[in-house]
Amino acid sequence: VILAAIMRQLAGGAPLAGYTALVTAGPTHEPVDPVRYLANRSSGTQGYAIATALAQAGAEVTLVSGPTTLPDPSGVTTIRVESAREMLTACQQALPCDIAVCAAAVADWHVAPSAQKIKKAAHAPPPVLHLVPNPDILATLSQPSPLRPRLIIGFAAETEHLISHATAKRLRKGCDWMVANDVSPATGIMGGTENEVIVIDETGCAHWPRLD
Amino acid sequence: VILAAIMRQLAGGAPLAGYTALVTAGPTHEPVDPVRYLANRSSGTQGYAIATALAQAGAEVTLVSGPTTLPDPSGVTTIRVESAREMLTACQQALPCDIAVCAAAVADWHVAPSAQKIKKAAHAPPPVLHLVPNPDILATLSQPSPLRPRLIIGFAAETEHLISHATAKRLRKGCDWMVANDVSPATGIMGGTENEVIVIDETGCAHWPRLD
């Protein structure tokens, strides 16, 4: 995937020994009640691969992962969380660090808490789930602060207007780089094992070809 | 778990060669939009173990499974589905059969379809998810019909009033046996590998001790 390109750009071929990195990965699960949750589709593969590559380059890596079926990467400190709020807390506890790579597919909302477990009743009206915005982890980490990582990388999966949407997202979130993935069906990337990415920084954008 | 007891009762020690069985297992995932879904917590372990045991006893087994991380059991025809509605359709297509074991943790509701993907907008009110009742697979299969399996087994996980709740559930669903699990915290069963069950049929209830 894209990790070779990130590695080249990050380190210019030099190892990352002495650097600390935070990587988020996977989906989040937002509880509805003790047995139900709202989720989004993400395998976590990309974030785990990035964490592994950073560790192999010598960085001290903390991976904050939502629920996945992947094993903990070797040489990486893995912290498992469920919800977006738990993920933000775990990320903040992992600061300070030099590099943050926010590859998790964080849910935009959680479910407003209900007084008790939702019960199915024969004649009751069907329940309604009220959604509440989740914290924006990428934007929160990117805010000016003595603890702000020096390099924060976000991801944008877009189906159209790739560069303009990703450029706007970079400015909105306040991160340093935005990795833009063209996931429109014509590229045949979704579900595939290779990836074409464009990395956008403050100077504009640098295009990388497809990478395995 | 409980499969040894079910096996003894089903076959009296004799093999099930010539019998056909339908087993449901796992959770269901109810789509909210192309990237989000509502889910419930179930590993599918119990249903997969039952399907495997029935196949080993000689039955021709169809396993209709919601999303799990478990491999297809060997010697079993496994059909993967996502939602409760897909699970019901797959079960009905598996009829006729002699035995139906409904071990899936089917979601009580799905989400009313929205016109388009839910979009996060800066100043829009948070979205609301309206829930709609799902079909009751156990009750539907249990309705009188020429295709009704001869033996239909349901499961009841209860934290209190185990026998009265499970007896009422058996009558409400119309199944033949209701396997009642006491999942109250005092039993230490939840998350454990052994299980204490009570099987309720039309004559009352038979208690089995803890089984591995």
Tab-separated table of C-alpha atoms in Angstrom:
chain	number	residue	atom	x	y	z
A	1	VAL	CA	0.000	0.000	0.000
A	2	ILE	CA	1.138	3.524	0.696
A	3	LEU	CA	3.482	2.910	3.549
A	4	ALA	CA	6.581	2.723	1.397
A	5	ALA	CA	5.838	6.193	0.100
A	6	ILE	CA	5.163	7.543	3.571
A	7	MET	CA	8.375	5.995	4.802
A	8	ARG	CA	10.400	7.553	2.004
A	9	GLN	CA	8.920	10.960	2.649
A	10	LEU	CA	9.153	10.738	6.409
A	11	ALA	CA	12.692	9.622	6.728
A	12	GLY	CA	14.345	10.157	3.394
A	13	GLY	CA	15.580	6.592	3.639
A	14	ALA	CA	17.023	7.128	7.111
A	15	PRO	CA	15.748	5.105	10.047
A	16	LEU	CA	13.322	6.623	12.534
A	17	ALA	CA	15.250	5.585	15.623
A	18	GLY	CA	14.576	8.035	18.417
A	19	TYR	CA	11.212	9.109	17.038
A	20	THR	CA	7.885	8.297	18.683
A	21	ALA	CA	4.776	7.682	16.591
A	22	LEU	CA	1.063	7.349	17.297
A	23	VAL	CA	-1.091	5.462	14.774
A	24	THR	CA	-4.866	5.027	14.887
A	25	ALA	CA	-6.531	2.175	12.991
A	26	GLY	CA	-9.764	0.304	12.491
A	27	PRO	CA	-13.402	1.271	12.941
A	28	THR	CA	-15.074	2.416	16.123
A	29	HIS	CA	-18.061	0.736	17.755
A	30	GLU	CA	-20.512	3.106	19.394
A	31	PRO	CA	-22.651	1.362	22.016
A	32	VAL	CA	-26.443	1.634	21.833
A	33	ASP	CA	-27.008	-0.473	24.961
A	34	PRO	CA	-25.144	-3.419	26.533
A	35	VAL	CA	-25.802	-5.708	23.545
A	36	ARG	CA	-26.100	-3.398	20.532
A	37	TYR	CA	-23.716	-1.026	18.793
A	38	LEU	CA	-23.409	1.205	15.748
A	39	ALA	CA	-20.347	0.449	13.635
A	40	ASN	CA	-18.671	1.359	10.391
A	41	ARG	CA	-16.859	-0.860	7.931
A	42	SER	CA	-13.077	-0.853	8.305
A	43	SER	CA	-10.665	-3.753	8.548
A	44	GLY	CA	-7.795	-1.793	10.103
A	45	THR	CA	-5.337	-3.269	7.600
A	46	GLN	CA	-3.916	0.069	6.436
A	47	GLY	CA	-3.241	1.454	9.924
A	48	TYR	CA	-1.696	-1.806	11.129
A	49	ALA	CA	0.615	-1.870	8.096
A	50	ILE	CA	1.684	1.710	8.767
A	51	ALA	CA	2.358	0.977	12.439
A	52	THR	CA	4.413	-2.072	11.510
A	53	ALA	CA	6.438	-0.123	8.935
A	54	LEU	CA	7.152	2.723	11.342
A	55	ALA	CA	8.308	0.262	13.996
A	56	GLN	CA	10.519	-1.532	11.504
A	57	ALA	CA	12.103	1.839	10.682
A	58	GLY	CA	13.046	2.224	14.328
A	59	ALA	CA	10.254	4.422	15.685
A	60	GLU	CA	8.676	3.742	19.056
A	61	VAL	CA	5.090	3.147	17.955
A	62	THR	CA	1.807	3.229	19.869
A	63	LEU	CA	-1.121	1.831	17.889
A	64	VAL	CA	-4.585	2.829	19.132
A	65	SER	CA	-6.949	0.396	17.448
A	66	GLY	CA	-10.709	0.073	17.283
A	67	PRO	CA	-12.233	-3.434	17.146
A	68	THR	CA	-10.515	-5.523	14.468
A	69	THR	CA	-9.743	-9.176	13.930
A	70	LEU	CA	-6.047	-8.436	13.298
A	71	PRO	CA	-3.358	-9.578	15.738
A	72	ASP	CA	-1.312	-6.973	17.583
A	73	PRO	CA	1.652	-6.032	15.338
A	74	SER	CA	4.962	-7.163	16.765
A	75	GLY	CA	7.212	-4.469	18.155
A	76	VAL	CA	4.286	-2.074	18.591
A	77	THR	CA	2.445	-1.068	21.767
A	78	THR	CA	-1.183	-1.778	20.876
A	79	ILE	CA	-4.066	-0.244	22.825
A	80	ARG	CA	-7.538	-1.601	22.037
A	81	VAL	CA	-10.543	0.704	22.294
A	82	GLU	CA	-14.189	0.532	21.227
A	83	SER	CA	-15.669	3.992	20.791
A	84	ALA	CA	-14.425	7.261	19.283
A	85	ARG	CA	-14.390	8.868	22.721
A	86	GLU	CA	-12.204	6.056	24.070
A	87	MET	CA	-9.937	6.404	21.043
A	88	LEU	CA	-9.441	10.130	21.643
A	89	THR	CA	-8.636	9.549	25.312
A	90	ALA	CA	-6.101	6.843	24.445
A	91	CYS	CA	-4.486	9.103	21.836
A	92	GLN	CA	-4.192	11.995	24.262
A	93	GLN	CA	-2.617	9.683	26.822
A	94	ALA	CA	-0.063	8.632	24.175
A	95	LEU	CA	1.190	12.234	23.798
A	96	PRO	CA	3.737	13.681	23.460
A	97	CYS	CA	4.933	12.048	20.258
A	98	ASP	CA	6.701	13.175	17.094
A	99	ILE	CA	4.417	11.715	14.432
A	100	ALA	CA	0.674	10.984	14.451
A	101	VAL	CA	-0.937	8.973	11.644
A	102	CYS	CA	-4.739	8.998	11.916
A	103	ALA	CA	-5.796	6.053	9.769
A	104	ALA	CA	-8.828	4.970	11.808
A	105	ALA	CA	-12.313	5.217	10.309
A	106	VAL	CA	-13.770	7.029	13.290
A	107	ALA	CA	-17.562	7.110	13.553
A	108	ASP	CA	-18.995	10.597	13.057
A	109	TRP	CA	-21.614	10.054	15.736
A	110	HIS	CA	-22.422	8.091	18.826
A	111	VAL	CA	-25.862	7.229	20.110
A	112	ALA	CA	-27.441	9.423	22.764
A	113	PRO	CA	-27.595	7.350	25.950
A	114	SER	CA	-30.940	5.827	26.834
A	115	ALA	CA	-32.052	5.259	30.396
A	116	GLN	CA	-32.120	1.471	30.037
A	117	LYS	CA	-31.633	-1.388	27.630
A	118	ILE	CA	-33.902	-1.107	24.642
A	119	LYS	CA	-36.687	-3.633	25.118
A	120	LYS	CA	-38.859	-5.056	22.411
A	121	ALA	CA	-42.479	-4.614	23.480
A	122	ALA	CA	-45.438	-5.895	21.515
A	123	HIS	CA	-47.378	-2.660	21.285
A	124	ALA	CA	-44.749	-0.034	21.958
A	125	PRO	CA	-43.751	2.278	19.130
A	126	PRO	CA	-40.409	1.341	17.554
A	127	PRO	CA	-37.473	3.018	19.251
A	128	VAL	CA	-35.612	5.951	17.731
A	129	LEU	CA	-31.855	6.402	18.054
A	130	HIS	CA	-30.725	9.992	18.438
A	131	LEU	CA	-27.165	10.556	17.224
A	132	VAL	CA	-24.673	12.931	18.812
A	133	PRO	CA	-21.476	14.136	17.096
A	134	ASN	CA	-18.275	12.391	18.145
A	135	PRO	CA	-15.066	14.268	18.888
A	136	ASP	CA	-12.933	14.800	15.783
A	137	ILE	CA	-9.699	13.046	16.726
A	138	LEU	CA	-7.625	14.323	13.793
A	139	ALA	CA	-8.742	17.927	14.332
A	140	THR	CA	-8.291	17.708	18.093
A	141	LEU	CA	-4.733	16.388	17.847
A	142	SER	CA	-3.961	19.063	15.220
A	143	GLN	CA	-4.913	22.009	17.407
A	144	PRO	CA	-1.991	24.246	18.415
A	145	SER	CA	-0.630	22.959	21.707
A	146	PRO	CA	2.734	22.246	23.298
A	147	LEU	CA	1.794	18.567	22.955
A	148	ARG	CA	0.946	18.742	19.246
A	149	PRO	CA	2.930	16.137	17.258
A	150	ARG	CA	5.316	17.722	14.780
A	151	LEU	CA	3.890	15.765	11.836
A	152	ILE	CA	0.206	14.809	11.710
A	153	ILE	CA	-1.098	12.796	8.780
A	154	GLY	CA	-4.781	12.345	7.921
A	155	PHE	CA	-6.562	10.345	5.244
A	156	ALA	CA	-9.283	11.318	2.802
A	157	ALA	CA	-11.152	8.729	0.754
A	158	GLU	CA	-12.923	10.542	-2.026
A	159	THR	CA	-14.969	9.479	-5.008
A	160	GLU	CA	-14.759	12.797	-6.882
A	161	HIS	CA	-12.903	16.115	-6.859
A	162	LEU	CA	-10.069	14.273	-5.148
A	163	ILE	CA	-7.522	17.072	-4.840
A	164	SER	CA	-9.903	19.931	-4.029
A	165	HIS	CA	-11.819	17.890	-1.417
A	166	ALA	CA	-8.650	16.591	0.219
A	167	THR	CA	-7.038	20.034	0.205
A	168	ALA	CA	-10.119	21.499	1.898
A	169	LYS	CA	-10.124	18.662	4.425
A	170	ARG	CA	-6.463	19.277	5.265
A	171	LEU	CA	-7.167	22.920	6.052
A	172	ARG	CA	-10.364	22.107	7.979
A	173	LYS	CA	-8.645	19.518	10.168
A	174	GLY	CA	-5.410	21.456	10.639
A	175	CYS	CA	-3.137	18.482	9.966
A	176	ASP	CA	0.152	18.644	8.076
A	177	TRP	CA	-0.394	16.055	5.355
A	178	MET	CA	-3.577	14.680	3.894
A	179	VAL	CA	-3.267	11.380	2.055
A	180	ALA	CA	-5.959	11.360	-0.621
A	181	ASN	CA	-7.230	8.045	-1.911
A	182	ASP	CA	-9.283	7.950	-5.068
A	183	VAL	CA	-11.851	5.269	-4.228
A	184	SER	CA	-14.179	5.864	-7.180
A	185	PRO	CA	-15.261	2.562	-8.735
A	186	ALA	CA	-13.397	3.297	-12.009
A	187	THR	CA	-10.024	2.921	-10.282
A	188	GLY	CA	-10.752	-0.651	-9.208
A	189	ILE	CA	-8.961	0.074	-5.935
A	190	MET	CA	-11.645	-0.716	-3.397
A	191	GLY	CA	-11.114	-4.285	-2.315
A	192	GLY	CA	-7.837	-4.457	-4.165
A	193	THR	CA	-4.371	-4.679	-2.699
A	194	GLU	CA	-2.771	-1.766	-4.474
A	195	ASN	CA	-3.433	1.859	-4.036
A	196	GLU	CA	-2.917	5.146	-5.835
A	197	VAL	CA	-2.430	8.071	-3.502
A	198	ILE	CA	-1.863	11.773	-3.612
A	199	VAL	CA	-0.260	13.416	-0.615
A	200	ILE	CA	-1.214	17.021	-0.030
A	201	ASP	CA	0.882	19.309	2.145
A	202	GLU	CA	1.088	23.058	2.613
A	203	THR	CA	3.018	23.490	-0.631
A	204	GLY	CA	0.460	21.773	-2.824
A	205	CYS	CA	0.406	18.146	-3.722
A	206	ALA	CA	2.805	15.387	-4.625
A	207	HIS	CA	1.534	12.481	-6.642
A	208	TRP	CA	2.726	8.947	-6.096
A	209	PRO	CA	2.074	6.126	-8.502
A	210	ARG	CA	0.344	2.905	-7.550
A	211	LEU	CA	2.207	0.940	-4.968
A	212	ASP	CA	1.762	-2.630	-3.828
B	1	VAL	CA	-21.130	-26.180	25.873
B	2	ILE	CA	-24.555	-27.643	25.568
B	3	LEU	CA	-24.212	-29.607	22.392
B	4	ALA	CA	-23.477	-32.904	24.075
B	5	ALA	CA	-26.773	-32.665	25.915
B	6	ILE	CA	-28.674	-31.738	22.790
B	7	MET	CA	-27.075	-34.629	20.955
B	8	ARG	CA	-28.048	-37.123	23.651
B	9	GLN	CA	-31.603	-35.888	23.681
B	10	LEU	CA	-31.955	-35.662	19.929
B	11	ALA	CA	-30.639	-39.030	19.016
B	12	GLY	CA	-30.547	-41.102	22.159
B	13	GLY	CA	-26.963	-41.935	21.267
B	14	ALA	CA	-27.913	-43.021	17.752
B	15	PRO	CA	-26.468	-41.218	14.760
B	16	LEU	CA	-28.499	-38.671	12.830
B	17	ALA	CA	-27.824	-40.143	9.404
B	18	GLY	CA	-30.715	-39.363	7.075
B	19	TYR	CA	-31.787	-36.274	9.023
B	20	THR	CA	-31.479	-32.739	7.709
B	21	ALA	CA	-30.765	-29.840	10.065
B	22	LEU	CA	-30.812	-26.061	9.792
B	23	VAL	CA	-28.712	-24.062	12.280
B	24	THR	CA	-28.575	-20.274	12.578
B	25	ALA	CA	-25.602	-18.588	14.249
B	26	GLY	CA	-23.887	-15.285	14.892
B	27	PRO	CA	-25.164	-11.723	15.038
B	28	THR	CA	-26.885	-9.793	12.293
B	29	HIS	CA	-25.645	-6.514	10.853
B	30	GLU	CA	-28.387	-4.080	9.869
B	31	PRO	CA	-27.168	-1.488	7.349
B	32	VAL	CA	-27.656	2.207	8.071
B	33	ASP	CA	-26.037	3.346	4.810
B	34	PRO	CA	-23.215	1.959	2.643
B	35	VAL	CA	-20.589	2.436	5.360
B	36	ARG	CA	-22.470	2.160	8.655
B	37	TYR	CA	-24.419	-0.617	10.341
B	38	LEU	CA	-26.188	-1.505	13.568
B	39	ALA	CA	-24.949	-4.726	15.136
B	40	ASN	CA	-25.273	-6.853	18.232
B	41	ARG	CA	-22.604	-8.736	20.136
B	42	SER	CA	-22.375	-12.425	19.251
B	43	SER	CA	-19.358	-14.504	18.314
B	44	GLY	CA	-21.334	-17.333	16.698
B	45	THR	CA	-19.334	-19.923	18.654
B	46	GLN	CA	-22.360	-21.749	20.065
B	47	GLY	CA	-24.186	-22.136	16.749
B	48	TYR	CA	-21.039	-23.233	14.920
B	49	ALA	CA	-20.373	-25.858	17.598
B	50	ILE	CA	-23.928	-27.164	17.314
B	51	ALA	CA	-23.697	-27.318	13.502
B	52	THR	CA	-20.404	-29.212	13.750
B	53	ALA	CA	-21.798	-31.673	16.292
B	54	LEU	CA	-24.929	-32.369	14.247
B	55	ALA	CA	-22.805	-32.986	11.133
B	56	GLN	CA	-20.507	-35.309	13.062
B	57	ALA	CA	-23.604	-37.255	14.133
B	58	GLY	CA	-24.449	-37.812	10.483
B	59	ALA	CA	-27.029	-35.088	9.823
B	60	GLU	CA	-26.961	-33.077	6.608
B	61	VAL	CA	-26.461	-29.598	8.062
B	62	THR	CA	-27.060	-26.138	6.598
B	63	LEU	CA	-25.593	-23.336	8.706
B	64	VAL	CA	-27.008	-19.865	8.067
B	65	SER	CA	-24.521	-17.494	9.679
B	66	GLY	CA	-24.432	-13.775	10.258
B	67	PRO	CA	-21.071	-11.981	10.110
B	68	THR	CA	-18.483	-13.806	12.244
B	69	THR	CA	-14.736	-14.314	12.173
B	70	LEU	CA	-15.113	-18.102	12.418
B	71	PRO	CA	-14.146	-20.389	9.519
B	72	ASP	CA	-16.869	-22.437	7.811
B	73	PRO	CA	-17.261	-25.705	9.784
B	74	SER	CA	-16.116	-28.726	7.797
B	75	GLY	CA	-18.847	-31.030	6.550
B	76	VAL	CA	-21.470	-28.279	6.816
B	77	THR	CA	-23.054	-26.190	4.055
B	78	THR	CA	-22.478	-22.636	5.288
B	79	ILE	CA	-24.487	-19.692	3.944
B	80	ARG	CA	-23.276	-16.217	4.964
B	81	VAL	CA	-25.784	-13.418	5.411
B	82	GLU	CA	-25.701	-9.915	6.910
B	83	SER	CA	-29.170	-8.797	7.980
B	84	ALA	CA	-32.079	-10.497	9.752
B	85	ARG	CA	-34.178	-10.273	6.603
B	86	GLU	CA	-31.460	-12.027	4.602
B	87	MET	CA	-31.191	-14.664	7.350
B	88	LEU	CA	-34.928	-15.398	7.225
B	89	THR	CA	-34.857	-15.744	3.427
B	90	ALA	CA	-31.865	-18.103	3.598
B	91	CYS	CA	-33.599	-20.201	6.288
B	92	GLN	CA	-36.780	-20.476	4.247
B	93	GLN	CA	-34.766	-21.541	1.212
B	94	ALA	CA	-33.167	-24.275	3.352
B	95	LEU	CA	-36.558	-25.867	4.071
B	96	PRO	CA	-37.769	-28.559	4.291
B	97	CYS	CA	-35.590	-29.953	7.075
B	98	ASP	CA	-36.116	-32.162	10.107
B	99	ILE	CA	-34.426	-30.089	12.801
B	100	ALA	CA	-33.986	-26.324	13.155
B	101	VAL	CA	-31.694	-24.870	15.827
B	102	CYS	CA	-32.046	-21.088	16.040
B	103	ALA	CA	-28.881	-20.017	17.874
B	104	ALA	CA	-28.326	-16.692	16.084
B	105	ALA	CA	-28.594	-13.448	18.037
B	106	VAL	CA	-30.923	-11.816	15.544
B	107	ALA	CA	-31.314	-8.038	15.769
B	108	ASP	CA	-34.789	-6.995	16.889
B	109	TRP	CA	-34.819	-4.031	14.535
B	110	HIS	CA	-33.368	-2.700	11.340
B	111	VAL	CA	-32.936	0.933	10.426
B	112	ALA	CA	-35.569	2.632	8.306
B	113	PRO	CA	-33.945	3.345	4.944
B	114	SER	CA	-32.773	6.890	4.356
B	115	ALA	CA	-32.778	8.525	0.932
B	116	GLN	CA	-28.997	8.843	0.807
B	117	LYS	CA	-25.776	8.339	2.722
B	118	ILE	CA	-25.803	10.186	6.011
B	119	LYS	CA	-23.569	13.225	5.617
B	120	LYS	CA	-21.944	15.153	8.412
B	121	ALA	CA	-22.748	18.843	7.917
B	122	ALA	CA	-21.419	21.602	10.099
B	123	HIS	CA	-24.711	23.235	10.980
B	124	ALA	CA	-27.244	20.481	10.283
B	125	PRO	CA	-29.085	18.919	13.203
B	126	PRO	CA	-27.725	15.488	14.173
B	127	PRO	CA	-29.413	12.664	12.300
B	128	VAL	CA	-31.988	10.385	13.889
B	129	LEU	CA	-32.221	6.674	13.119
B	130	HIS	CA	-35.750	5.295	13.056
B	131	LEU	CA	-35.894	1.590	13.850
B	132	VAL	CA	-38.294	-0.888	12.288
B	133	PRO	CA	-39.029	-4.361	13.724
B	134	ASN	CA	-37.241	-7.262	12.059
B	135	PRO	CA	-38.983	-10.523	11.206
B	136	ASP	CA	-38.915	-13.039	14.072
B	137	ILE	CA	-37.092	-15.975	12.492
B	138	LEU	CA	-37.775	-18.485	15.294
B	139	ALA	CA	-41.497	-17.627	15.405
B	140	THR	CA	-41.801	-17.620	11.618
B	141	LEU	CA	-40.199	-21.058	11.237
B	142	SER	CA	-42.393	-22.354	14.090
B	143	GLN	CA	-45.701	-21.443	12.470
B	144	PRO	CA	-47.835	-24.422	11.437
B	145	SER	CA	-46.974	-25.290	7.854
B	146	PRO	CA	-46.260	-28.378	5.776
B	147	LEU	CA	-42.635	-27.147	5.691
B	148	ARG	CA	-42.333	-26.726	9.483
B	149	PRO	CA	-39.319	-28.673	10.835
B	150	ARG	CA	-40.336	-31.485	13.193
B	151	LEU	CA	-38.082	-30.219	15.980
B	152	ILE	CA	-37.387	-26.506	16.433
B	153	ILE	CA	-35.056	-25.373	19.193
B	154	GLY	CA	-34.752	-21.803	20.438
B	155	PHE	CA	-32.513	-20.146	23.005
B	156	ALA	CA	-33.295	-17.834	25.891
B	157	ALA	CA	-30.586	-15.956	27.767
B	158	GLU	CA	-32.093	-14.698	30.978
B	159	THR	CA	-30.760	-12.901	34.026
B	160	GLU	CA	-33.738	-13.647	36.307
B	161	HIS	CA	-36.883	-15.779	36.510
B	162	LEU	CA	-35.096	-18.218	34.212
B	163	ILE	CA	-37.718	-20.947	33.969
B	164	SER	CA	-40.839	-18.780	33.853
B	165	HIS	CA	-39.351	-16.410	31.285
B	166	ALA	CA	-38.083	-19.222	29.083
B	167	THR	CA	-41.365	-21.123	29.364
B	168	ALA	CA	-43.278	-18.033	28.289
B	169	LYS	CA	-40.855	-17.464	25.432
B	170	ARG	CA	-41.307	-21.051	24.217
B	171	LEU	CA	-45.078	-20.585	24.023
B	172	ARG	CA	-44.788	-17.139	22.424
B	173	LYS	CA	-42.439	-18.347	19.711
B	174	GLY	CA	-44.172	-21.665	19.099
B	175	CYS	CA	-40.988	-23.724	19.093
B	176	ASP	CA	-40.633	-27.208	20.560
B	177	TRP	CA	-37.705	-26.750	22.923
B	178	MET	CA	-36.371	-23.639	24.564
B	179	VAL	CA	-32.816	-23.853	25.877
B	180	ALA	CA	-32.606	-21.492	28.847
B	181	ASN	CA	-29.234	-20.066	29.811
B	182	ASP	CA	-28.819	-18.389	33.168
B	183	VAL	CA	-26.504	-15.504	32.270
B	184	SER	CA	-26.809	-13.602	35.535
B	185	PRO	CA	-23.414	-12.417	36.775
B	186	ALA	CA	-23.515	-14.698	39.837
B	187	THR	CA	-23.171	-17.800	37.671
B	188	GLY	CA	-19.880	-16.635	36.162
B	189	ILE	CA	-20.969	-18.099	32.848
B	190	MET	CA	-20.774	-15.071	30.580
B	191	GLY	CA	-17.365	-15.170	28.986
B	192	GLY	CA	-16.640	-18.591	30.401
B	193	THR	CA	-16.364	-21.812	28.499
B	194	GLU	CA	-18.862	-23.885	30.414
B	195	ASN	CA	-22.557	-23.517	30.567
B	196	GLU	CA	-25.511	-24.517	32.727
B	197	VAL	CA	-28.684	-24.992	30.772
B	198	ILE	CA	-32.289	-25.901	31.317
B	199	VAL	CA	-34.224	-27.307	28.398
B	200	ILE	CA	-37.931	-26.632	28.448
B	201	ASP	CA	-40.359	-28.654	26.362
B	202	GLU	CA	-44.116	-29.155	26.402
B	203	THR	CA	-43.908	-31.456	29.414
B	204	GLY	CA	-42.074	-29.033	31.666
B	205	CYS	CA	-38.354	-28.760	32.051
B	206	ALA	CA	-35.321	-30.980	32.247
B	207	HIS	CA	-32.259	-29.674	34.006
B	208	TRP	CA	-28.786	-30.482	32.820
B	209	PRO	CA	-25.704	-29.836	34.888
B	210	ARG	CA	-22.825	-27.711	33.707
B	211	LEU	CA	-21.160	-29.100	30.643
B	212	ASP	CA	-17.868	-28.214	29.050
